Short mmCIF file of C-alpha atoms in Angstrom, two decimals:
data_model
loop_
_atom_site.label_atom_id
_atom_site.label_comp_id
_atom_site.label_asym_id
_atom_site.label_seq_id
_atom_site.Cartn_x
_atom_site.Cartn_y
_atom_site.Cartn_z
CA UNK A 291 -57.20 3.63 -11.50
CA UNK A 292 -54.36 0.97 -12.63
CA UNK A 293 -52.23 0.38 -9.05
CA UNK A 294 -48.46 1.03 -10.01
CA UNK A 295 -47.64 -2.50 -9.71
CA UNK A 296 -50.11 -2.93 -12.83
CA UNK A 297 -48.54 -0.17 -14.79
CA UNK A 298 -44.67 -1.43 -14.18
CA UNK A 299 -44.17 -3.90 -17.17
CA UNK A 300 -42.56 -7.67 -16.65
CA UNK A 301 -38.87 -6.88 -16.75
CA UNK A 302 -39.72 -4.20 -14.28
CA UNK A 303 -41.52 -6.03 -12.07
CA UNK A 304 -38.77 -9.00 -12.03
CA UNK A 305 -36.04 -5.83 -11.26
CA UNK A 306 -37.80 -5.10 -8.44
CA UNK A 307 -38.47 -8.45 -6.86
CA UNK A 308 -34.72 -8.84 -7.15
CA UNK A 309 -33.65 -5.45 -5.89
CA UNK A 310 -36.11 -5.98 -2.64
CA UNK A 311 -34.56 -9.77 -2.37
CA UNK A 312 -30.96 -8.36 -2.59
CA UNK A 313 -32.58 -5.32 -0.08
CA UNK A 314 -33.24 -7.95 2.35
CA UNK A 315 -30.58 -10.79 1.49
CA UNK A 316 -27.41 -10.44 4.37
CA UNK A 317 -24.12 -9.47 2.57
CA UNK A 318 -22.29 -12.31 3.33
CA UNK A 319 -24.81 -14.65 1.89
CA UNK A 320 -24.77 -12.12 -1.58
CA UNK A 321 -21.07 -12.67 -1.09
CA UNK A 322 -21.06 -15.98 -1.43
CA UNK A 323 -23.65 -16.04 -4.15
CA UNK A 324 -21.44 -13.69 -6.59
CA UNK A 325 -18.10 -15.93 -5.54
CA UNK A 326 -20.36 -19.56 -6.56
CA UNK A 327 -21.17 -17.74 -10.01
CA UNK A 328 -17.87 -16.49 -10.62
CA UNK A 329 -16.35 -19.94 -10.14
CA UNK A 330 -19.12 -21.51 -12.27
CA UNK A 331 -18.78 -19.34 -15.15
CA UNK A 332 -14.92 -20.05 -15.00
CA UNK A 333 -15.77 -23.95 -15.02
CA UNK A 334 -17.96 -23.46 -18.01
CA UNK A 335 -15.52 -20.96 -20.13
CA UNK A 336 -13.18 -23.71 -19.51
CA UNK A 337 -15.18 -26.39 -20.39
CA UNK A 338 -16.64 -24.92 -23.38
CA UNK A 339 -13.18 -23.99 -24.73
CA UNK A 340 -12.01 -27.60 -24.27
CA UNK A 341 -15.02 -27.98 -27.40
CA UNK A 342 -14.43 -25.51 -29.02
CA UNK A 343 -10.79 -24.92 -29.06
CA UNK A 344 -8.55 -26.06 -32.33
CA UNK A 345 -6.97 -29.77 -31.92
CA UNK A 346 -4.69 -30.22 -34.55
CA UNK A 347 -4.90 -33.85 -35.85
CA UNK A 348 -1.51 -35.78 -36.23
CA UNK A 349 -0.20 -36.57 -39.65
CA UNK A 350 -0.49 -39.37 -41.88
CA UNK A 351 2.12 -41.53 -42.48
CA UNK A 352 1.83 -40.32 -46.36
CA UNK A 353 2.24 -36.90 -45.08
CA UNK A 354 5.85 -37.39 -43.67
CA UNK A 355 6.39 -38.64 -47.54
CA UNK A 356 7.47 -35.78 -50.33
CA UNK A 357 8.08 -36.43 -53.84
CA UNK A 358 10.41 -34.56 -56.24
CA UNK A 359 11.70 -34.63 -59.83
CA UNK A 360 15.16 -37.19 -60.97
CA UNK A 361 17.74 -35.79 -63.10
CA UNK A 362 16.32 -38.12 -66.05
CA UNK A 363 12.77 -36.63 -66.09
CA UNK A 364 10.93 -38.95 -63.91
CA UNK A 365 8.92 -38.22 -60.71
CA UNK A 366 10.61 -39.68 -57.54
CA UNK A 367 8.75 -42.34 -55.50
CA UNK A 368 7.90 -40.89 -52.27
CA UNK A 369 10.74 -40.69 -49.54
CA UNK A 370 10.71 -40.09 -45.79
CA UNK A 371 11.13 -36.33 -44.72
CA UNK A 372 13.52 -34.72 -42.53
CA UNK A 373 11.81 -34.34 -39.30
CA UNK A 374 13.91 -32.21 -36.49
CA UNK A 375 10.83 -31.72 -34.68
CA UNK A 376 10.17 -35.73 -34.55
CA UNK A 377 14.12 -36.29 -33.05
CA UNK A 378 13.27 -33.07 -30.65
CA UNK A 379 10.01 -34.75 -29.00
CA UNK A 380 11.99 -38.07 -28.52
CA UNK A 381 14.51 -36.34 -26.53
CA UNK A 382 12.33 -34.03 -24.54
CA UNK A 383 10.57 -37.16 -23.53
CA UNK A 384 13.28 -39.10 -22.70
CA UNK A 385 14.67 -35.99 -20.30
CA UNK A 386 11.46 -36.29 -18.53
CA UNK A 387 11.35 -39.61 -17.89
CA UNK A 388 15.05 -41.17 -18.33
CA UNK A 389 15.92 -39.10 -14.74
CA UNK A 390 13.54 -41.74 -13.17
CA UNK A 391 15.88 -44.69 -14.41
CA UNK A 392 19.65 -43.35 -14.31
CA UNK A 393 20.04 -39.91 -13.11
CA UNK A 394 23.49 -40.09 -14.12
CA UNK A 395 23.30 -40.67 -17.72
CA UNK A 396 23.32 -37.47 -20.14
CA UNK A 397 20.38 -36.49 -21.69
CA UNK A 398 19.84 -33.95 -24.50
CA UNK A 399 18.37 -30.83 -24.08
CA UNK A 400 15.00 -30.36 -25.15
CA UNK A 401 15.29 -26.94 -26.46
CA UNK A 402 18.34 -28.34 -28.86
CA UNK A 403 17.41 -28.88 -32.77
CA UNK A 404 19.64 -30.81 -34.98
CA UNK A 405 22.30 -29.07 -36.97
CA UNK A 406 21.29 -27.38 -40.49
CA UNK A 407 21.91 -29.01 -43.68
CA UNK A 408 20.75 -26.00 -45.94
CA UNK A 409 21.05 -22.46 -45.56
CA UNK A 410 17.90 -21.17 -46.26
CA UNK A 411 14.15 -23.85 -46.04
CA UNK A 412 10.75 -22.30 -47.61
CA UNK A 413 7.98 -23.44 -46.83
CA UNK A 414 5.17 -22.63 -49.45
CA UNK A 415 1.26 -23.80 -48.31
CA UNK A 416 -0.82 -24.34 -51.60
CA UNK A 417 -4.29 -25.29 -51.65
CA UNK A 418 -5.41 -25.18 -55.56
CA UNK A 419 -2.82 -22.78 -56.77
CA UNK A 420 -1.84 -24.59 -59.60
CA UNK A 421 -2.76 -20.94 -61.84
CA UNK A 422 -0.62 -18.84 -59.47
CA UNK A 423 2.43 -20.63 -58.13
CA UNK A 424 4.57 -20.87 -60.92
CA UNK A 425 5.69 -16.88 -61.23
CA UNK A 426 6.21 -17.26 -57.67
CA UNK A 427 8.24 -20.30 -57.89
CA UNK A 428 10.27 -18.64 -61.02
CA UNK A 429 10.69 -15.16 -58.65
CA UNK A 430 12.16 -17.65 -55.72
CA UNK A 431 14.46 -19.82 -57.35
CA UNK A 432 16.19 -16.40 -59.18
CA UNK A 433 16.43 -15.16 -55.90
CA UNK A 434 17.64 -18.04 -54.01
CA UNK A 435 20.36 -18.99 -57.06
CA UNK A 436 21.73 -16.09 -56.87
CA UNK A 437 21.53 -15.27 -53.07
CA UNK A 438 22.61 -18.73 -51.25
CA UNK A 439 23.40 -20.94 -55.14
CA UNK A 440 22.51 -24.91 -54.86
CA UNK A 441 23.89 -28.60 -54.92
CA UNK A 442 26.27 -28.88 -57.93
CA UNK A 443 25.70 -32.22 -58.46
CA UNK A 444 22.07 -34.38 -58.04
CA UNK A 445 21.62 -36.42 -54.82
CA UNK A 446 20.75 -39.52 -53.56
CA UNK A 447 18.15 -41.25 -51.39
CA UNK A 448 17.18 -37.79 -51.02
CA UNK A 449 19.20 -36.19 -49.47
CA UNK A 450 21.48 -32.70 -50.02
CA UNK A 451 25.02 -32.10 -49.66
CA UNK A 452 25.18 -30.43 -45.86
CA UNK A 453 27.96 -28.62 -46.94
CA UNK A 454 28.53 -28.09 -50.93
CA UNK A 455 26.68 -25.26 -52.15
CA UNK A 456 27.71 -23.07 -55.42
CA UNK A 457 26.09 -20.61 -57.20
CA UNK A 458 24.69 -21.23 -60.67
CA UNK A 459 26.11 -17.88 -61.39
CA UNK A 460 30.07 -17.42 -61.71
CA UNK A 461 30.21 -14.01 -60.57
CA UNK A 462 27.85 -14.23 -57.69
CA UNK A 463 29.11 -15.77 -54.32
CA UNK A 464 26.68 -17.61 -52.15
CA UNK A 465 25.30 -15.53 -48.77
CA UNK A 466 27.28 -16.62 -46.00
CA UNK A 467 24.85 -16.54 -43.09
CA UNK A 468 25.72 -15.65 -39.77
CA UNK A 469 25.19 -15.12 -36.12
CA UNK A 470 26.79 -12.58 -33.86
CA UNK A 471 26.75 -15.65 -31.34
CA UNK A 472 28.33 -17.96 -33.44
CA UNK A 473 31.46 -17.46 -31.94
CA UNK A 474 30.33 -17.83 -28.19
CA UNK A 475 28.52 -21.06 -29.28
CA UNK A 476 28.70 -24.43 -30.92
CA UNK A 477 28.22 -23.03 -34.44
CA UNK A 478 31.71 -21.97 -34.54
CA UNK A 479 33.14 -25.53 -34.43
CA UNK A 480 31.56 -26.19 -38.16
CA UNK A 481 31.15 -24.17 -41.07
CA UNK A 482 27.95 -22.13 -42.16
CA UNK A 483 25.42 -24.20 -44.24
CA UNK A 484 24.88 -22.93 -47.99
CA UNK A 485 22.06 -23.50 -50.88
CA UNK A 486 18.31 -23.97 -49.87
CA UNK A 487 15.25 -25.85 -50.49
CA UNK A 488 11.52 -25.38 -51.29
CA UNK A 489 9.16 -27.42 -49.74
CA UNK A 490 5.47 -26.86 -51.22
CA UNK A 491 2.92 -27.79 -48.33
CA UNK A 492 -0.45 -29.62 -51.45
CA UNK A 493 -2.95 -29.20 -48.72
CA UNK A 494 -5.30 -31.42 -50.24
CA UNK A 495 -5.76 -29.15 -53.55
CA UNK A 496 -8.41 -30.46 -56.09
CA UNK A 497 -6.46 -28.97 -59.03
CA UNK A 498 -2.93 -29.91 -60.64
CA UNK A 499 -0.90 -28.19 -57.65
CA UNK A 500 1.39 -30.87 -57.13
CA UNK A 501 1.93 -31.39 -60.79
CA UNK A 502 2.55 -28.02 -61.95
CA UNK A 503 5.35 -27.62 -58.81
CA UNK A 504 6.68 -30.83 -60.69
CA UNK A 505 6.87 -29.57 -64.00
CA UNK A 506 8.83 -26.67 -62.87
CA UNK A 507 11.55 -28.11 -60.75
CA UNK A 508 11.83 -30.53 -64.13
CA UNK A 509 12.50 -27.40 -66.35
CA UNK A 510 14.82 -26.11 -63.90
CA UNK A 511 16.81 -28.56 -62.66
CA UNK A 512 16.07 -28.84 -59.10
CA UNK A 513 16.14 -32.45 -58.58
CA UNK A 514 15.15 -32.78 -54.75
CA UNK A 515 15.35 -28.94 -54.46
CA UNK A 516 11.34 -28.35 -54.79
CA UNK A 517 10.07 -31.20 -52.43
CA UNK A 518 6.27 -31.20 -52.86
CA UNK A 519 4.15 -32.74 -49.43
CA UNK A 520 0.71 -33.48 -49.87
CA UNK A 521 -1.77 -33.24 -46.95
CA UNK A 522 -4.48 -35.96 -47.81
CA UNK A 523 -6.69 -33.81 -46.46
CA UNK A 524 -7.49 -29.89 -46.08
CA UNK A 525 -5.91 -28.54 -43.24
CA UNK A 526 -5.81 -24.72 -43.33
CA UNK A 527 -2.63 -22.14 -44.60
CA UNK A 528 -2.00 -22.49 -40.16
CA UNK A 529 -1.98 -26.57 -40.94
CA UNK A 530 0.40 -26.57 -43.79
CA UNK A 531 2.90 -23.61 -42.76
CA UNK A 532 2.80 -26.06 -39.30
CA UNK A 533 3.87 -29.05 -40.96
CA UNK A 534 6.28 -27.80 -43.44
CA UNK A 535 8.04 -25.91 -40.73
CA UNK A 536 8.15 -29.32 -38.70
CA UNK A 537 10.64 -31.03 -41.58
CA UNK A 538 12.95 -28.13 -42.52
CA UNK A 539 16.73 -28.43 -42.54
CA UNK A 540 17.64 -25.05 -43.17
CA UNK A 541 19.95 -22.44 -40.93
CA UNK A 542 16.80 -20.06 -41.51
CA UNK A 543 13.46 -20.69 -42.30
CA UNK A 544 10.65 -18.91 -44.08
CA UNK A 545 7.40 -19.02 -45.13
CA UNK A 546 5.90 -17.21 -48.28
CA UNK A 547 2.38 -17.38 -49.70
CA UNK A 548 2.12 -19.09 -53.28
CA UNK A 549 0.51 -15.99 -54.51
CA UNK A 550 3.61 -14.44 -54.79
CA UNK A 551 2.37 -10.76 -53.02
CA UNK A 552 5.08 -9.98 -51.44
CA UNK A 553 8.76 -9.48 -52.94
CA UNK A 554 10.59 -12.52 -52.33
CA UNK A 555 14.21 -10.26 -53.35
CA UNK A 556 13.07 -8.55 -49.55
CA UNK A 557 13.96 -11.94 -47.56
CA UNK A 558 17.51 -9.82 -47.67
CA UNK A 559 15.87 -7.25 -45.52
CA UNK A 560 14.16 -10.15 -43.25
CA UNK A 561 17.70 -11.71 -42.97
CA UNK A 562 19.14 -8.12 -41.78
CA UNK A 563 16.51 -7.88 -39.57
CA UNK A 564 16.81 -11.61 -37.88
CA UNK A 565 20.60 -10.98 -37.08
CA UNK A 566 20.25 -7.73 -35.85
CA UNK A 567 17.63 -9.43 -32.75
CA UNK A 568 18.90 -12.65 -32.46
CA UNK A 569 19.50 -13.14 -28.90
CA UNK A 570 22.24 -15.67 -26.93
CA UNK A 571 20.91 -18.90 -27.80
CA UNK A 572 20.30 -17.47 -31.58
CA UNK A 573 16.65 -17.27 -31.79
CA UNK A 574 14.86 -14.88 -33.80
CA UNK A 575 12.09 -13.98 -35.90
CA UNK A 576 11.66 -11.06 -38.40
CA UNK A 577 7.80 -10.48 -39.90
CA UNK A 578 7.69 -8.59 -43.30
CA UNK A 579 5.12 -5.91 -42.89
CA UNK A 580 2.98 -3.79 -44.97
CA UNK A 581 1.95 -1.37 -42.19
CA UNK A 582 3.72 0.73 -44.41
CA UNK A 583 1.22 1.00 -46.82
CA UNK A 584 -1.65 2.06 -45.08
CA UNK A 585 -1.66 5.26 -46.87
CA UNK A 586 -1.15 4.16 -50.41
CA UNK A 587 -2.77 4.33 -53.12
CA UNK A 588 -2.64 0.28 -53.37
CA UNK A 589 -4.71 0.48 -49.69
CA UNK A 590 -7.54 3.81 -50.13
CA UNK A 591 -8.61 2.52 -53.42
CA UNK A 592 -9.76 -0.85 -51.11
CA UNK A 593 -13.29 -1.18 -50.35
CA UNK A 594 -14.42 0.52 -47.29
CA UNK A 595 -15.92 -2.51 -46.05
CA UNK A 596 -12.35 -3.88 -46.28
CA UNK A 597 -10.82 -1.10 -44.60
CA UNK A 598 -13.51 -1.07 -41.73
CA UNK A 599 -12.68 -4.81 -41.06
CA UNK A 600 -8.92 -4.64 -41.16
CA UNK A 601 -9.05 -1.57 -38.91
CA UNK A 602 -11.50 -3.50 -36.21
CA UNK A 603 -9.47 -6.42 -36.35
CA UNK A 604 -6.30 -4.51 -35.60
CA UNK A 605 -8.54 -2.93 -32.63
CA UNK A 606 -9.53 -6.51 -31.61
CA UNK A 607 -5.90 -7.69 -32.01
CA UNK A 608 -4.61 -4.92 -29.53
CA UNK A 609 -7.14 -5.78 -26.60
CA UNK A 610 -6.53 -9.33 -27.09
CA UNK A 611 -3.10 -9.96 -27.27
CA UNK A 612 0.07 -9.55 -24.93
CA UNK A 613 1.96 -6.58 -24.75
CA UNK A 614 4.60 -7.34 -27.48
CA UNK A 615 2.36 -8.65 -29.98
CA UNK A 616 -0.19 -5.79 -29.78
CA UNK A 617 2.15 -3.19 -30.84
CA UNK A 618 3.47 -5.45 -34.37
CA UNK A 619 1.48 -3.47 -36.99
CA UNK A 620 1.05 -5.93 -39.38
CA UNK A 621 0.38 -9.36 -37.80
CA UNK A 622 -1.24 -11.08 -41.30
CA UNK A 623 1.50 -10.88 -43.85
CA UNK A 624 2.19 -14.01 -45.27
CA UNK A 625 6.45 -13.71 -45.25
CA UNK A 626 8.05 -14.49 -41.92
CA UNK A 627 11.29 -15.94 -41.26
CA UNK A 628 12.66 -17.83 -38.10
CA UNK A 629 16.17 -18.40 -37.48
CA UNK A 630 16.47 -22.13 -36.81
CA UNK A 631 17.49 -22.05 -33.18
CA UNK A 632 13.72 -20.29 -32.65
CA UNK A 633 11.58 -22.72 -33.97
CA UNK A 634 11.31 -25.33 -31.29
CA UNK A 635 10.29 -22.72 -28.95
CA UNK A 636 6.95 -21.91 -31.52
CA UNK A 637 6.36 -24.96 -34.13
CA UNK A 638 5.59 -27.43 -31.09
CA UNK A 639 3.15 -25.31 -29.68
CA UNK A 640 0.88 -24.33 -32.18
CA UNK A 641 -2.63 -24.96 -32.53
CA UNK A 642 -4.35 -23.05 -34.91
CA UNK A 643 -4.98 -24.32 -38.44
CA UNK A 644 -6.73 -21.20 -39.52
CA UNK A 645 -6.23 -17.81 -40.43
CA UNK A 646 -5.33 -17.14 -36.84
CA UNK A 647 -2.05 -18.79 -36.93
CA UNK A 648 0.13 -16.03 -37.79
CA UNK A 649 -1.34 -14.50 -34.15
CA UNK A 650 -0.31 -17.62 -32.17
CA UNK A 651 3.04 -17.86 -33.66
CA UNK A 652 3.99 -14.22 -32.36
CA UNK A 653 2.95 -15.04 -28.90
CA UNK A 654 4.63 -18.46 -28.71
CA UNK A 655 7.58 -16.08 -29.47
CA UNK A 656 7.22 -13.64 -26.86
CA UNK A 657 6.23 -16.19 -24.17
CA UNK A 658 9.36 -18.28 -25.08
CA UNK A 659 11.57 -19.40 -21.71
CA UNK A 660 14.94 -17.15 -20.59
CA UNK A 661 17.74 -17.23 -22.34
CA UNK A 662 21.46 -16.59 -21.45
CA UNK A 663 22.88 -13.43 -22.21
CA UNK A 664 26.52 -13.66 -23.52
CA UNK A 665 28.93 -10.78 -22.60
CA UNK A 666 31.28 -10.44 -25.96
CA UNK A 667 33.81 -13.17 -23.12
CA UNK A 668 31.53 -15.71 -23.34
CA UNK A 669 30.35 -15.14 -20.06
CA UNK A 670 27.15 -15.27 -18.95
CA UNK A 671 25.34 -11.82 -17.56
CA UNK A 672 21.68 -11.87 -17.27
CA UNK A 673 18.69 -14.04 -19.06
CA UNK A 674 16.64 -12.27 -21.86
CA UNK A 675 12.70 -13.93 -21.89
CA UNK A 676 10.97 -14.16 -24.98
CA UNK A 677 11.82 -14.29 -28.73
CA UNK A 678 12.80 -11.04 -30.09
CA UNK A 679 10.35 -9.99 -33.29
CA UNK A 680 11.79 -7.62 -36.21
CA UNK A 681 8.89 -6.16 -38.27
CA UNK A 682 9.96 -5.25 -41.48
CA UNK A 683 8.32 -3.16 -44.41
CA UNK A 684 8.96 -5.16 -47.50
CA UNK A 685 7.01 -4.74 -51.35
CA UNK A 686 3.42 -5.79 -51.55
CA UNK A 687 0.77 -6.29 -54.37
CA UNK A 688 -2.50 -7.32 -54.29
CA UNK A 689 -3.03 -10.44 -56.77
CA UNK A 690 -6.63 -11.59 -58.10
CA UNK A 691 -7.57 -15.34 -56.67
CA UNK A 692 -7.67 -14.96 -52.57
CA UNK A 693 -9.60 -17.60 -50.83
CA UNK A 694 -10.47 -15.21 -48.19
CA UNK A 695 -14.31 -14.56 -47.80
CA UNK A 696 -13.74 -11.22 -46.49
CA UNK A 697 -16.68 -10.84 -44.05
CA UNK A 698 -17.07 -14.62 -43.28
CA UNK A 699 -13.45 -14.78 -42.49
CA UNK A 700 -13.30 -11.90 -40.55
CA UNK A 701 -15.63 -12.94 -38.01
CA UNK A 702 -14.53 -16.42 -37.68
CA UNK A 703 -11.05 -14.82 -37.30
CA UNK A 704 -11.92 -12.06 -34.10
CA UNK A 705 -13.76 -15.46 -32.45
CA UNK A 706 -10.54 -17.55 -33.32
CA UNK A 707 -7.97 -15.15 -31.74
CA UNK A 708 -10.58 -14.97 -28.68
CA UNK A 709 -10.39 -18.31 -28.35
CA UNK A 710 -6.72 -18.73 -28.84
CA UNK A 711 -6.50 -16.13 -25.69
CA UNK A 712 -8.63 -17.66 -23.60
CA UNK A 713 -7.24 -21.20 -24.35
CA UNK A 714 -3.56 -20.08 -23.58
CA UNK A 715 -4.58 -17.74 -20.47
CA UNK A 716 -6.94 -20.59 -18.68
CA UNK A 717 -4.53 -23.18 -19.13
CA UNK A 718 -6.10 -24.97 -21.88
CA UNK A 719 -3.39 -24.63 -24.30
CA UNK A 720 0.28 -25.04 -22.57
CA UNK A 721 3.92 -25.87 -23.44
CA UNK A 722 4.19 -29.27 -22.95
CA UNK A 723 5.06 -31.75 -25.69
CA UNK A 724 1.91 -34.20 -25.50
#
């Protein structure tokens, strides 16, 4: 008769050995044993995620170029960009290292951004949506004519009147944006900014993008309105919302898929939303949301497969993320705005070139530093931390053409935002401006 040694298969066996080892092992010595392993799967998660994590590469000197349309016809050569963010990085760098020269000598503050030219900057990212973008582009400009009106006059060496927006409409006056700090700050010494632009993010589209965006802002009129960037190479929606947000001028800024899903006419409710959480220094974000559509007919006619995977992402997002981020229903939609004061706290920051992008940006806003709270004196009472988020239902429609491979994606998106927590938790990612 078979001993039970015999009869125990491998894995039993080894569970044994181990068990009577452990039996016999003094607890101190186990102790130190689970403390070496602990530390040396630490070393490797942070190793590995120095691999694996997303580097964004730094633009091309083409990149910083855009081209636009001149009021006889012709395409534009190519002319620098606005860069705020470019001016902001020189000055945080020279604060860190000018106290080591003349401590007395003022310094900018990094967190300032350079006044607004325009009142309202979108940012469009297009990779081949040369069949989509112009309904989009033809809902916008209605919008934005009517809401915030343009240059009267073409300009030159392209740039835009700061100052000298009018409606194209004579019974429409232009929104005059504004901040409940504005008083208690320096935006009351000069006036608030009117008109907007469009800047179209060609990240490295095979098809006539770039043209198309062309041809419309010749129809229209918008002569160094519609600035079109191209990316010489791919870079992700994450890559080209990035970089358009790094060269905006506007008082507000927001970003809208070429696709045209959601109702550009609801960037009033966004607005609404902004001012209502703007906080001392002005910084704010609102999110437009379809949360509110779970229920619709638009969302149960989806495939379940699709419905599965948005529901376990939205599990995976919860778990994953901090506290303020978990609870925002709808973390994906492609129409968020940032008052202009907020984006050096998030643009800087970001890594993710991906799908994930939207994620990071929401937690770059809660993690933001203090800011003062004003009493309605001007005095200060208390710091507020973080970037306050508005979520906002707006109008949504599904249109034919995504780019999404929906289980592909999926998965490469619950890694990413795994990543992306483990990168900014261990230290891998930080605020710093190298």
């Amino acid at each position: 008769m078979a001993s039970a040694e015999h009869i125990l298969s491998a894995p039993m066996q080894l569970f044994w050995l181990l068990y009577n080892t452990a039996w016999a092992t003094p607890a101190y010595l186990l102790l130190l044993i689970f403390v070496f392993l602990a530390v040396f799967a630490l070393v490797a998660l942070y190793a590995g995620l120095h691999l694996v994590a997303p580097k964004p590469r730094a633009p091309l000197p083409s990149e910083k170029t855009y081209i636009t349309t001149n009021p006889d016809g012709t395409t534009s050569k190519p002319r620098q960009l606005p860069c705020w963010y470019d001016r902001w990085r020189a000055e945080g760098r020279l604060k860190e290292s000018y106290p080591a020269i003349h401590a007395d000598f003022p310094v900018p503050d990094t967190g300032a951004i350079e006044p607004a030219e325009v009142a309202m900057s979108v940012v469009i990212p297009a990779y081949n949506e040369a069949d989509r973008i112009i309904p989009t582009l033809e809902e916008m400009v209605e919008y934005l004519d009517e809401r915030f009106g343009r240059p009267a006059v073409p300009t030159k060496a392209g740039k835009l009147p700061s100052r000298a927006g009018t409606p194209t409409s004579g019974t429409t006056t232009p929104h005059r944006l504004f901040f409940k700090n504005r008083g208690s700050t320096a935006l009351a010494a000069r006036p608030p900014a009117t008109g907007y632009e469009i800047i179209i993010v060609n990240d490295g589209s095979k098809d006539r993008t770039a043209e198309v965006a062309l041809e419309f802002s010749r129809k229209h009129g918008l002569h160094d309105i519609i600035r079109v960037v191209t990316l010489t190479k791919n870079r992700g929606k994450g890559g080209g919302v990035t970089h358009g947000l790094r060269h905006v001028r506007g008082e507000y800024a927001i970003f809208a898929d070429a696709d045209g899903a959601s109702r550009f006419s609801d960037l009033g409710k966004l607005l609404e939303g902004c001012e209502d959480v703007v906080d001392g220094s002005n910084r704010g974000v609102a999110i437009g949301s379809r949360a509110h559509l779970v229920g619709s007919e638009a969302v149960v006619k989806r495939s379940m497969i699709r419905n599965f995977l948005m529901r376990s992402f939205h599990f995976v997002l919860m778990i994953l993320t901090p506290p303020a981020t978990s609870r925002i229903r709808d973390t994906q939609c492609g129409f968020k705005l940032f008052s202009r004061a907020a984006l050096p706290d998030i643009v800087p920051y970001m890594h993710s070139e991906g799908w994930i992008f939207d994620i990071e940006m929401l937690m770059l806003a809660e993690s933001a530093p203090a800011t003062p709270v004003m009493a309605s004196d001007g005095s200060v009472i208390g710091t507020s931390y973080g970037i306050k988020v508005a979520e906002v239902p707006i109008a949504w429609h599904e249109v034919d053409g995504s780019k999404m491979n929906l289980v592909q994606d999926s998965v490469k998106m619950a890694i990413g935002l795994a990543v992306l927590r483990a990168s900014w938790m261990l230290g891998v990612y930080r605020r710093r401006l190298t």
